[in-house]
Short mmCIF file of C-alpha atoms in Angstrom, two decimals:
data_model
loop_
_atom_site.label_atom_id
_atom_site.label_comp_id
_atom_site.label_asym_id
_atom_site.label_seq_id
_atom_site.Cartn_x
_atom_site.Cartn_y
_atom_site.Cartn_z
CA UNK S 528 -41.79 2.30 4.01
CA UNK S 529 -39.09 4.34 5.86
CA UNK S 530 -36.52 5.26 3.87
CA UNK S 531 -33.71 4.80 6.43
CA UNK S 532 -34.37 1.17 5.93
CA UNK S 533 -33.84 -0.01 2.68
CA UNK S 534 -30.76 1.11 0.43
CA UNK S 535 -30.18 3.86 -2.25
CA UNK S 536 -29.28 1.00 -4.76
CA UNK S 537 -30.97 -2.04 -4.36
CA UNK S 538 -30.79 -5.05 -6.93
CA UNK S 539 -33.57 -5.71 -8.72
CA UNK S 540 -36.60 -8.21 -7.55
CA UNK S 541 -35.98 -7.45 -4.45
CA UNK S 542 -37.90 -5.55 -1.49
CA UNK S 543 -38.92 -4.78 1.94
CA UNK S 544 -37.50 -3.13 4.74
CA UNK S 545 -34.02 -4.43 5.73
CA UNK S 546 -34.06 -5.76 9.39
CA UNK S 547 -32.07 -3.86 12.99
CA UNK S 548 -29.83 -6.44 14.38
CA UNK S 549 -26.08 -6.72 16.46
CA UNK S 550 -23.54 -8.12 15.34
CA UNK S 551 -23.74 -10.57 18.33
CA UNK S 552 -27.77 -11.95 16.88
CA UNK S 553 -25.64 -12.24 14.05
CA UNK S 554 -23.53 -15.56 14.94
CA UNK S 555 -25.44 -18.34 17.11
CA UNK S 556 -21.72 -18.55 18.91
CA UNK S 557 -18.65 -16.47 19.61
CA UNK S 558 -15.04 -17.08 20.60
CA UNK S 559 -11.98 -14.92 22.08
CA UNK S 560 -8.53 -16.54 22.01
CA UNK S 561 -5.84 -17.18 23.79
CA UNK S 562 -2.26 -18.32 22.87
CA UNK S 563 -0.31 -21.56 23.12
CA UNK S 564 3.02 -20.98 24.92
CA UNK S 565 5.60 -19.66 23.21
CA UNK S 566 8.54 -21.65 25.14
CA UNK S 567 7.54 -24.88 23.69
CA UNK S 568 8.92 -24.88 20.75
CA UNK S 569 6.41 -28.41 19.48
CA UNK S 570 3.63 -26.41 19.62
CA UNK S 571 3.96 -24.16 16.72
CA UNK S 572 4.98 -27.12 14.31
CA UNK S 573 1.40 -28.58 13.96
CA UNK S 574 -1.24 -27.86 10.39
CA UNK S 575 -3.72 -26.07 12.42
CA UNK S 576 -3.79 -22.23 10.87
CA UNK S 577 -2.62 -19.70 13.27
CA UNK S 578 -3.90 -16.34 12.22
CA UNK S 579 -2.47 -12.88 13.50
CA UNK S 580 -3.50 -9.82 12.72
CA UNK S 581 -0.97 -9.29 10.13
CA UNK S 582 -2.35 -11.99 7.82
CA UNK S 583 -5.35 -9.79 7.32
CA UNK S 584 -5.82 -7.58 4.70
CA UNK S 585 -6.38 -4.21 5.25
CA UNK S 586 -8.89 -4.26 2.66
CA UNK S 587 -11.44 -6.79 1.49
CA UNK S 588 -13.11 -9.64 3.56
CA UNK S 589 -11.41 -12.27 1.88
CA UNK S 590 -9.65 -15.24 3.96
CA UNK S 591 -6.54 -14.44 5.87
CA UNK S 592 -3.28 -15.75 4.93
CA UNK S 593 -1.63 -17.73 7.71
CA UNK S 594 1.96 -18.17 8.43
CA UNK S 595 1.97 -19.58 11.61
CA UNK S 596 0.29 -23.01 12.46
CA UNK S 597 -0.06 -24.77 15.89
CA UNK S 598 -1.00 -28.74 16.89
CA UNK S 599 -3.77 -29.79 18.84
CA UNK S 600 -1.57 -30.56 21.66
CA UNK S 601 -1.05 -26.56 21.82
CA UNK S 602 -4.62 -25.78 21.85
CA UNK S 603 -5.49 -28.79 24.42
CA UNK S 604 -2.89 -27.09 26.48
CA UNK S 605 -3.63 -23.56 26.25
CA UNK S 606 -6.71 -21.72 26.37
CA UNK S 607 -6.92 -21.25 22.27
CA UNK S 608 -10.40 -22.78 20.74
CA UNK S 609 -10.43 -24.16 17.06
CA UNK S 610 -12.97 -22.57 15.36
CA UNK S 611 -14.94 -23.96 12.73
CA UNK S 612 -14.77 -22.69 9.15
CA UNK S 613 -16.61 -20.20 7.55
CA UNK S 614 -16.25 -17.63 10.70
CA UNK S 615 -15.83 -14.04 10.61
CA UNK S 616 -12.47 -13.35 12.61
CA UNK S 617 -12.77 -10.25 13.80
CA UNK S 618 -9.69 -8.07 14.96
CA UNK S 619 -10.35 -6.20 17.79
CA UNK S 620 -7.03 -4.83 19.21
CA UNK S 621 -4.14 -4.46 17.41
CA UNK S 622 -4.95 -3.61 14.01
CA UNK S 623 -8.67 -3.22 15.20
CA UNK S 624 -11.30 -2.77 11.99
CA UNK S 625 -9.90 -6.14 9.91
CA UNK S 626 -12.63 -8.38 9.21
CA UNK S 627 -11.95 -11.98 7.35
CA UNK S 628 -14.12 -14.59 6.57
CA UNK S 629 -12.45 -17.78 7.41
CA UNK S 630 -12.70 -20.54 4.92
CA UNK S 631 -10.90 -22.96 6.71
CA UNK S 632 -11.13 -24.08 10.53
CA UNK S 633 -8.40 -22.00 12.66
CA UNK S 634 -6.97 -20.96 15.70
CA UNK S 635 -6.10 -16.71 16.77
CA UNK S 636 -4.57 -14.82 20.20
CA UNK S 637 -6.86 -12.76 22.22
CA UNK S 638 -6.63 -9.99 19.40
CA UNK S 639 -9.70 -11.24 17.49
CA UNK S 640 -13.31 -11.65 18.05
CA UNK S 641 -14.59 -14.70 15.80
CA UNK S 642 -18.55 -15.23 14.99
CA UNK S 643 -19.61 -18.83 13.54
CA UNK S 644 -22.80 -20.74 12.69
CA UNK S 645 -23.95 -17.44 11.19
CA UNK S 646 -27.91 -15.94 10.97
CA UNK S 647 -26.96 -15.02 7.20
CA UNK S 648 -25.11 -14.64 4.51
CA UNK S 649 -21.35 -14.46 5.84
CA UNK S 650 -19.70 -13.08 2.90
CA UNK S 651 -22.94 -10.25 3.42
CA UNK S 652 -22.31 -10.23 6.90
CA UNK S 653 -18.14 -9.29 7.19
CA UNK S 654 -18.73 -6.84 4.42
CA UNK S 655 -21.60 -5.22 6.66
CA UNK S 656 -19.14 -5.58 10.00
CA UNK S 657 -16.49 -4.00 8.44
CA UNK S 658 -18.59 -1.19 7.53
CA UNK S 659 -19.66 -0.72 10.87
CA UNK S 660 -16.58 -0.74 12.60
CA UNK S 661 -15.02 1.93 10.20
CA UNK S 662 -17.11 4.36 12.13
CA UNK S 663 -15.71 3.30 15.40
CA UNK S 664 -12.26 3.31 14.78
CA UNK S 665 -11.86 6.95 15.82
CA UNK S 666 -13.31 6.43 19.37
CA UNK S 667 -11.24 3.50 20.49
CA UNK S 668 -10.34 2.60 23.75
CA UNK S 669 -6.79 2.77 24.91
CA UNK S 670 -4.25 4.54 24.52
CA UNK S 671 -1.34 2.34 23.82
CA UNK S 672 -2.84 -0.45 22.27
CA UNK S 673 -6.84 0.47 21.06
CA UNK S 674 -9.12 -1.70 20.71
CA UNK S 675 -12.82 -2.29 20.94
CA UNK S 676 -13.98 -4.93 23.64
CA UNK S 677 -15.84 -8.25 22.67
CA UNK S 678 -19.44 -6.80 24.83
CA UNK S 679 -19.06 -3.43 22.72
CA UNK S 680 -17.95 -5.34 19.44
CA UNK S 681 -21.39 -7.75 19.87
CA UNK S 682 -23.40 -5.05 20.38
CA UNK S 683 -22.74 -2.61 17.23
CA UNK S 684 -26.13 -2.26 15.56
CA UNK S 685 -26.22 -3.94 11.57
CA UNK S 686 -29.52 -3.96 9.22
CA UNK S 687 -29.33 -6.54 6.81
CA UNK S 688 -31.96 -7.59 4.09
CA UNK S 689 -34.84 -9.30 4.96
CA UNK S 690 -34.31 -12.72 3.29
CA UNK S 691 -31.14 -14.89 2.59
CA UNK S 692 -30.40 -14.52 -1.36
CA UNK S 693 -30.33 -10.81 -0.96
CA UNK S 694 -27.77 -11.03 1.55
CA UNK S 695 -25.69 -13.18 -1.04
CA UNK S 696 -26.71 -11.23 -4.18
CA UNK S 697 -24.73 -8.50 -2.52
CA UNK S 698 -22.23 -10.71 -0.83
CA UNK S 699 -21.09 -12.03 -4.40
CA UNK S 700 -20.94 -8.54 -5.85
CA UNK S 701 -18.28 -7.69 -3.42
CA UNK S 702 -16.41 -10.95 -3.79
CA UNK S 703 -16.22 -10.42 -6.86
CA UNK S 704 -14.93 -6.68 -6.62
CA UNK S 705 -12.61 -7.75 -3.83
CA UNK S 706 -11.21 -11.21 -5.93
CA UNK S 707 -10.32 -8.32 -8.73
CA UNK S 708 -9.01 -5.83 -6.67
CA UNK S 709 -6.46 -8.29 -5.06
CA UNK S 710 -5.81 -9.67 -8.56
CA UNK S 711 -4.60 -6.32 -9.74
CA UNK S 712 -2.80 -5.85 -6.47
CA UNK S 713 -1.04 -9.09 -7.42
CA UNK S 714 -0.15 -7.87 -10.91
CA UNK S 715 1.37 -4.57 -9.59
CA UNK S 716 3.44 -6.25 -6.68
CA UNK S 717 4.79 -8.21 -9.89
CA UNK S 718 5.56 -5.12 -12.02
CA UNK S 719 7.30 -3.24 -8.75
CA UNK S 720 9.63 -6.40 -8.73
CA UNK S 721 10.57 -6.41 -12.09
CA UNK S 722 11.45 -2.96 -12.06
CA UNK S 723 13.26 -3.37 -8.46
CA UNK S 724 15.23 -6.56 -9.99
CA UNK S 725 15.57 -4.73 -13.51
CA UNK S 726 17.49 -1.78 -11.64
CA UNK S 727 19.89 -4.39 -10.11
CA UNK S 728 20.44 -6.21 -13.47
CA UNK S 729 20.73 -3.06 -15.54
CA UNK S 730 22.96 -1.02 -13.52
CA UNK S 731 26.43 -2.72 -12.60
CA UNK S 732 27.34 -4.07 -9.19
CA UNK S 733 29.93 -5.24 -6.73
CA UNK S 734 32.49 -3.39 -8.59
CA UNK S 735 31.31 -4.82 -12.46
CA UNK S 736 32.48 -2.10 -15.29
CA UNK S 737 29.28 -3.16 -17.45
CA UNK S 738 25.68 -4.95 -16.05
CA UNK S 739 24.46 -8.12 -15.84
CA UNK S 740 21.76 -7.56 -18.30
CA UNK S 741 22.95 -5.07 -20.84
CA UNK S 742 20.71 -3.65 -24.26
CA UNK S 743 21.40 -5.13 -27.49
CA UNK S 744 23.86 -3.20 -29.65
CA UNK S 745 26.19 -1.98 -26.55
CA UNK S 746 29.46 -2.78 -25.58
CA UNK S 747 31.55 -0.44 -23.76
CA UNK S 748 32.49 -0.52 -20.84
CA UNK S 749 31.01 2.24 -18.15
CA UNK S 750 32.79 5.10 -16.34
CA UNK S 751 33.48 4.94 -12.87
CA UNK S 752 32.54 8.44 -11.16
CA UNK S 753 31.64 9.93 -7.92
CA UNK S 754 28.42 11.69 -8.36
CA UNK S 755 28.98 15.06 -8.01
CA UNK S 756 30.60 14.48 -11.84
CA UNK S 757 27.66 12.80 -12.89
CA UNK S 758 24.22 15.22 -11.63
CA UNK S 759 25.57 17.09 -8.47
CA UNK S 760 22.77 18.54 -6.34
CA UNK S 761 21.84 21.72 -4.18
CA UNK S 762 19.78 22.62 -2.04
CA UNK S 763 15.76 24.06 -2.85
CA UNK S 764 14.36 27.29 -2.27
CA UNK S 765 12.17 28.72 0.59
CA UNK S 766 8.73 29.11 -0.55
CA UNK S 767 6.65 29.28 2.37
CA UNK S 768 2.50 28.96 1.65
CA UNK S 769 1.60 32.48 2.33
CA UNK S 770 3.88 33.74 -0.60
CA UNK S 771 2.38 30.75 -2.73
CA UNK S 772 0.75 32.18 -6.05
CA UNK S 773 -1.80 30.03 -7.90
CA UNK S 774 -0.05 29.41 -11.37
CA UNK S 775 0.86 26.43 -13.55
CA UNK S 776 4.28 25.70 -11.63
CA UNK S 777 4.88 22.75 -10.22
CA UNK S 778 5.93 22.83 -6.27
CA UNK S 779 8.54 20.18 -5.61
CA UNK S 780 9.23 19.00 -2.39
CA UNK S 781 10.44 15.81 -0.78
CA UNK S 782 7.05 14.04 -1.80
CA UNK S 783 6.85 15.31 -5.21
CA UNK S 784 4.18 18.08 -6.75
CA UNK S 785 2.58 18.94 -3.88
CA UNK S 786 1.46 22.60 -5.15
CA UNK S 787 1.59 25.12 -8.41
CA UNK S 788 3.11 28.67 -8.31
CA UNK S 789 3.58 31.33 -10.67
CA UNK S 790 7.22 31.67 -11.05
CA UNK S 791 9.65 28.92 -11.80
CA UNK S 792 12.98 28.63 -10.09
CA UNK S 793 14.67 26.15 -12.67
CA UNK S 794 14.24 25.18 -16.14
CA UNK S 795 13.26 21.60 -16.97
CA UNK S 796 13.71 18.83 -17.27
CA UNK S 797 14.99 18.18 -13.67
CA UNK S 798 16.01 15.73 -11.03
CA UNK S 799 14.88 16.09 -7.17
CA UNK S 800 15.06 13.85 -4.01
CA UNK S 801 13.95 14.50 -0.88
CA UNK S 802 16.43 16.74 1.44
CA UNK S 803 14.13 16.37 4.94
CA UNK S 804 11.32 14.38 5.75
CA UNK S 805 10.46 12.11 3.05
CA UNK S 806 14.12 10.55 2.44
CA UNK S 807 14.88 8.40 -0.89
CA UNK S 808 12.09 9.33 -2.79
CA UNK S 809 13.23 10.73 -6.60
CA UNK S 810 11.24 12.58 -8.67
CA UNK S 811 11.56 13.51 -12.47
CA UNK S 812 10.18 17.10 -13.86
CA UNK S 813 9.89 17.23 -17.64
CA UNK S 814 8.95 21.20 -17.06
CA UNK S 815 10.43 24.13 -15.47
CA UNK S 816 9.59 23.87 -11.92
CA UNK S 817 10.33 25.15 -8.56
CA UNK S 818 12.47 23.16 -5.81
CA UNK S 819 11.11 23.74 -2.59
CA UNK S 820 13.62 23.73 0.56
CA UNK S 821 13.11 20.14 1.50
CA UNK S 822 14.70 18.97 -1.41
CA UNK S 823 17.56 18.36 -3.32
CA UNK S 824 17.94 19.44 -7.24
CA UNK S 825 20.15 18.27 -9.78
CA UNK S 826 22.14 21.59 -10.72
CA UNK S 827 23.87 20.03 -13.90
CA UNK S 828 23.91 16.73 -16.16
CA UNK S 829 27.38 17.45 -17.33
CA UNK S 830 25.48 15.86 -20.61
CA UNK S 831 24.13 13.00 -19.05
CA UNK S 832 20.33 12.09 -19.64
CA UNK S 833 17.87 13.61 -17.36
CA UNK S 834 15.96 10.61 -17.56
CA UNK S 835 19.14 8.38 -17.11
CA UNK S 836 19.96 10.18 -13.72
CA UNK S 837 16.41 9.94 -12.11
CA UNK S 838 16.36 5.89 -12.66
CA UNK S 839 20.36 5.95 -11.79
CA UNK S 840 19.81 7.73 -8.28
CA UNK S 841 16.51 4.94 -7.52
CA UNK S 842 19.28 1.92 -8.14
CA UNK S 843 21.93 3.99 -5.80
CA UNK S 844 18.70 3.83 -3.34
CA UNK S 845 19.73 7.55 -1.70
CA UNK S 846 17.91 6.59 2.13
CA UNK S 847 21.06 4.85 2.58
CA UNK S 848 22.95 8.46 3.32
CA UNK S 849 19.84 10.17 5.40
CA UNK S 850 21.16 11.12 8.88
CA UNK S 851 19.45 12.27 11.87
CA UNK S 852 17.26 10.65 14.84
CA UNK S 853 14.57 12.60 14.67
CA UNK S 854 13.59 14.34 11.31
CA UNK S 855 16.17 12.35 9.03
CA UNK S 856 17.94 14.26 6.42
CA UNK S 857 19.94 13.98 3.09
CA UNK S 858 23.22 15.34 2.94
CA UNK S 859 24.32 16.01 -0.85
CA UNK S 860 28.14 15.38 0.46
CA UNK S 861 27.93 12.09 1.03
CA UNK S 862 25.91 11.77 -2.06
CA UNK S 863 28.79 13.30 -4.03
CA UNK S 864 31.02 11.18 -3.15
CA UNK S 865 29.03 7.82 -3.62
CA UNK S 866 30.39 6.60 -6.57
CA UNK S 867 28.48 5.13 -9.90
CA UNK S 868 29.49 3.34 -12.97
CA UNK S 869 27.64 5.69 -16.01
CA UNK S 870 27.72 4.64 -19.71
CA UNK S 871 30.13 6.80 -21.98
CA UNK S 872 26.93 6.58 -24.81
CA UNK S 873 24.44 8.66 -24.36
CA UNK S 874 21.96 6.57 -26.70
CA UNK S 875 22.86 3.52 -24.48
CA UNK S 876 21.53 6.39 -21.27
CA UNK S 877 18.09 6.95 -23.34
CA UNK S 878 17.85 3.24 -24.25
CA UNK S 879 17.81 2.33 -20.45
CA UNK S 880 15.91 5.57 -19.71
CA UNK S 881 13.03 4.48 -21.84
CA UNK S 882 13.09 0.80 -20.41
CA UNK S 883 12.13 2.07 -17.02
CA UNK S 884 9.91 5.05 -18.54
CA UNK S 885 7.76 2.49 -20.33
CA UNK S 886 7.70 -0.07 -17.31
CA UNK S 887 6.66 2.58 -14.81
CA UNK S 888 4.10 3.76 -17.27
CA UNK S 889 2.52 0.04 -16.76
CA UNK S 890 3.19 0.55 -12.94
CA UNK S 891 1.28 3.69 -12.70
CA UNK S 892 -2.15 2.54 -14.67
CA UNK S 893 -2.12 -0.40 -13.15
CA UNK S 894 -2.28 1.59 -9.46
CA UNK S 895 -4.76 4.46 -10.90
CA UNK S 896 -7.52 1.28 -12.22
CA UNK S 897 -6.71 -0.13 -8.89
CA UNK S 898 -7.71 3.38 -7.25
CA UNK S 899 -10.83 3.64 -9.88
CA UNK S 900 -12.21 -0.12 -8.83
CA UNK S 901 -11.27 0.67 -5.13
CA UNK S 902 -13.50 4.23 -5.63
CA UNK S 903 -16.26 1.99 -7.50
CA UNK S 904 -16.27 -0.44 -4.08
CA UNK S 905 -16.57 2.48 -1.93
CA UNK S 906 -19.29 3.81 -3.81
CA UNK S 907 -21.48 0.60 -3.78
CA UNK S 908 -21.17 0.30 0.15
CA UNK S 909 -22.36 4.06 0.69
CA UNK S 910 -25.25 2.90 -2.00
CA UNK S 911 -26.14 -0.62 -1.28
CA UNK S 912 -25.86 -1.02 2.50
CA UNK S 913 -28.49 0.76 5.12
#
């Protein structure tokens, strides 16, 4: 048996040499698209899914999610096909390398390929396209737009197992992978919007002197000052990379710790935002640390809470005051001046500080199990697939 024809992982009962196809063998018929026109208005009010390239997810097979939908009339008038459910819709222009498996009958534009009345196992068989056109994407055509053509798209080489419940012993593993990966991905949009509507409801607006939502066990009113009162900034210092010195100093620049050095250039804990580049971005440092020249650093809390400030300057959202058409950048004067309503308490400044602290906490394991089940995926399709 040759090796290069069965996989480094292979479920158990199972064996034989996997089979050479294309991806056109694959589907027993093939569509392109074409659009209904977009000056008639009656067209686009129909139940028929439209899918765009945008409904697909960059990751996963699973089926798009449409937000347009067209009538019959517009595909009886235009040169768009409904295609039968459980297709592969693949995109080949832009946004060329999404694959979906269509549950539902559809329409699409002339930026998909779609495969029905397929030789296999489909769920199988867009996992294995996908795979295969990951290896393309870096020789597209075009230069504008890239793409891969429907004859070039057909004729892409697959192996796939030599008998149907293989195909959807490993189709169901990676349903199931994907169906968990988009649940998480679900639970940590959720958490980003609680903590995006938490920083409007915990930090006054519109001209309030206290928030909408405020802790138990305060009732003062806040301070209105500009912030170059509250955590003025200044700019970081040069450190190019060939004066870089391994040590256990964190590097901050606009996109956070990005490197260690030896030396420290301010004691922690700190606050720093971008300067250049990466605009908006705020980072906290519980440790002294070294601002690099692309960023800003908070020079003194006039007694404020580190902590406080960091989650204060993410509700002020600092892109606002980037300037600049080509490289944006921050100036720290019109940050000064911005002003911020700040508690007078200082327990009330940890209280909220450890709100956020505690909810990013949740934000950040969620997004390093997504990473681990998203490494675990990547794994299986190096191991499992020919």
């Amino acid at each position: 048996m040759s090796k290069s024809n069965v996989p480094e992982l292979r479920l158990e009962g199972f064996e034989g040499e996997w089979l050479q196809t294309t991806i056109g063998r694959i589907s027993r018929r093939t569509y392109g698209g074409g659009t209904p026109s977009s000056t008639n208005d009656s067209f686009w009010s129909g139940d028929i899914p439209w899918i765009q390239s945008s409904d697909v997810a960059e990751i996963g097979v699973t089926s798009a999610i449409p937000k347009k939908f067209v009538t019959p009339q517009a595909i009886t008038n235009s040169a768009a096909v409904l295609i039968p459910a459980n297709s592969i819709a693949v995109v080949s222009r832009v946004g060329v390398g999404k694959v979906t498996l269509m549950a539902f009958p559809y329409a699409t534009s002339q930026d998909f390929v779609s495969l029905s009345h397929l030789n296999g196992d489909p769920t199988f068989l867009a996992v294995s396209i996908k795979e295969e056109l990951l290896g393309l994407i870096h020789r597209l055509q075009g230069s504008t737009i890239k793409g891969i053509t429907k004859p070039e798209l057909l004729s892409r080489s697959l192996r796939v197992p030599p008998t149907h419940q293989e195909q959807e012993a490993i189709g169901a593993i990676f349903t199931k992978l994907d169906t968990t990966i988009a649940s998480h991905k679900k639970k940590l949009g959720l958490l980003k919007q609680t903590k995006t509507s938490l920083l409007q409801r915990m930090f006054p607006q519109d001209g309030a002197t206290v928030p909408e939502l405020r802790l138990e066990g305060f009732t003062d009113e806040w301070e209105l000052l500009p912030i170059k009162k509250i955590a003025p900034l200044q700019r970081g210092f040069d450190l190019p990379n060939s004066q870089l010195r391994n040590g256990n100093i964190p590097v901050v620049t606009s996109n956070g710790i990005t490197a260690f050095h030896d030396t420290s250039m301010i004691k922690g804990p700190g606050v720093v935002t971008g300067r250049s580049g990466t605009i908006g971005k705020v980072h906290l440092v519980t440790e002294d640390y070294w601002p690099h020249n692309t960023t800003l650093w908070v020079t003194n809390f006039y007694g404020n809470s580190p902590t406080f400030v960091y989650y204060l300057f993410e509700s002020v959202d600092l892109a606002q005051f980037s300037s600049g058409s080509g490289v944006p950048t921050l100036n720290r004067n019109d940050v000064h001046d911005h002003l911020c309503q700040v508690p007078h308490s200082l327990e009330e400044q940890r209280a909220i500080g450890d709100v956020f602290a505690k909810l990013d906490t949740l934000i950040s394991a969620k997004a390093q199990y997504i990473d681990k089940l998203t490494q675990t995926k990547t794994a299986l399709l190096q191991k499992m697939f020919v």
